[in-house]
């Protein structure tokens, strides 16, 4: 397994956000995490990224125990959280923002070819490469955030609600991009309010309720599960 999460508890003060969460992600898989507001999805992502220390349990990535390690170390190992579109550097150009993603030695070495790949995936970013990033549309800024993440040569990309606040056309472009990344062998964890689209795309998924995994299965299995359909798809 590329990522193994075991019996994870996470607290904010006295409030428990995760309760015994276990999850596996194999290399090349897209794994969806679904759940209502406050179920613990973001907390799980933050624990994996090293941004919030769990109170119990272990997280290992490619055989290394990364539980409670600094986020910078986890990032160096290739675990990347795709920033929200808003977290780009608005006064810097598109190109400069992309270059900022390739600071690690292994990423720097491949900067040119990764940049070409980004421009292929996001032709609009190429056209606008000299434009200040803050002047891009919301959707373009989200694409730039993904591009910047790719520039760092990640092994695992985690998306936390990438479609939030985006227009429907941009949302479908988003899903297309994740599909392309999947086809190219990228490993992805996807947290999405858009449950139907994310389960259609995902190899497997986990359902979180009140900080616990209550159900897991293949994307299509969950999509056809009566409980999931009632609770998350309104069917
Ligand atoms: N910084 C914090 N301090 C205190 N409690 C927090 C903090 N962040 C999250 N929580 C609580 O932890 C629980 C899980 O929150 P989390 O953000 O992980 O859920 P989520 O599934 O991502 O929700 P959403 O879909 O609304 O983003 C919630 O009860 C939330 O109120």
PDB file of C-alpha atoms in Angstrom, residues 32-36 41 163 175 190-202 206-207 219 222-223 228-229 231-234:
ATOM      1  CA  UNK A  32     -12.939   9.387  -2.547  1.00  0.00           C
ATOM      2  CA  UNK A  33     -13.791  10.431   0.988  1.00  0.00           C
ATOM      3  CA  UNK A  34     -17.389  11.387   1.459  1.00  0.00           C
ATOM      4  CA  UNK A  35     -19.366  12.560   4.448  1.00  0.00           C
ATOM      5  CA  UNK A  36     -21.605  15.342   5.717  1.00  0.00           C
ATOM      6  CA  UNK A  41     -12.860  14.790   6.026  1.00  0.00           C
ATOM      7  CA  UNK A 163     -15.059  22.349  -6.853  1.00  0.00           C
ATOM      8  CA  UNK A 175     -13.149  16.284 -12.704  1.00  0.00           C
ATOM      9  CA  UNK A 190     -10.492  13.315  -3.277  1.00  0.00           C
ATOM     10  CA  UNK A 191     -12.777  15.000  -0.760  1.00  0.00           C
ATOM     11  CA  UNK A 192     -15.827  16.326  -2.554  1.00  0.00           C
ATOM     12  CA  UNK A 193     -19.321  17.569  -1.789  1.00  0.00           C
ATOM     13  CA  UNK A 194     -20.146  16.478  -5.306  1.00  0.00           C
ATOM     14  CA  UNK A 195     -20.599  12.870  -4.171  1.00  0.00           C
ATOM     15  CA  UNK A 196     -22.007  11.411  -7.356  1.00  0.00           C
ATOM     16  CA  UNK A 197     -19.249  12.777  -9.603  1.00  0.00           C
ATOM     17  CA  UNK A 198     -16.497  11.809  -7.193  1.00  0.00           C
ATOM     18  CA  UNK A 199     -17.729   8.228  -6.748  1.00  0.00           C
ATOM     19  CA  UNK A 200     -18.066   7.835 -10.517  1.00  0.00           C
ATOM     20  CA  UNK A 201     -14.441   8.793 -10.840  1.00  0.00           C
ATOM     21  CA  UNK A 202     -13.040   6.950  -7.821  1.00  0.00           C
ATOM     22  CA  UNK A 206     -14.850   5.731   2.277  1.00  0.00           C
ATOM     23  CA  UNK A 207     -17.876   7.197   4.006  1.00  0.00           C
ATOM     24  CA  UNK A 219     -16.814   3.738  -6.253  1.00  0.00           C
ATOM     25  CA  UNK A 222     -21.004   2.962  -2.998  1.00  0.00           C
ATOM     26  CA  UNK A 223     -22.837   4.741  -5.791  1.00  0.00           C
ATOM     27  CA  UNK A 228     -25.328   6.352   0.356  1.00  0.00           C
ATOM     28  CA  UNK A 229     -27.977   7.178  -2.217  1.00  0.00           C
ATOM     29  CA  UNK A 231     -27.930  10.247   2.613  1.00  0.00           C
ATOM     30  CA  UNK A 232     -25.658  11.832   0.019  1.00  0.00           C
ATOM     31  CA  UNK A 233     -27.375  11.713  -3.338  1.00  0.00           C
ATOM     32  CA  UNK A 234     -30.906  12.558  -2.211  1.00  0.00           C
TER      33      UNK A 234
END
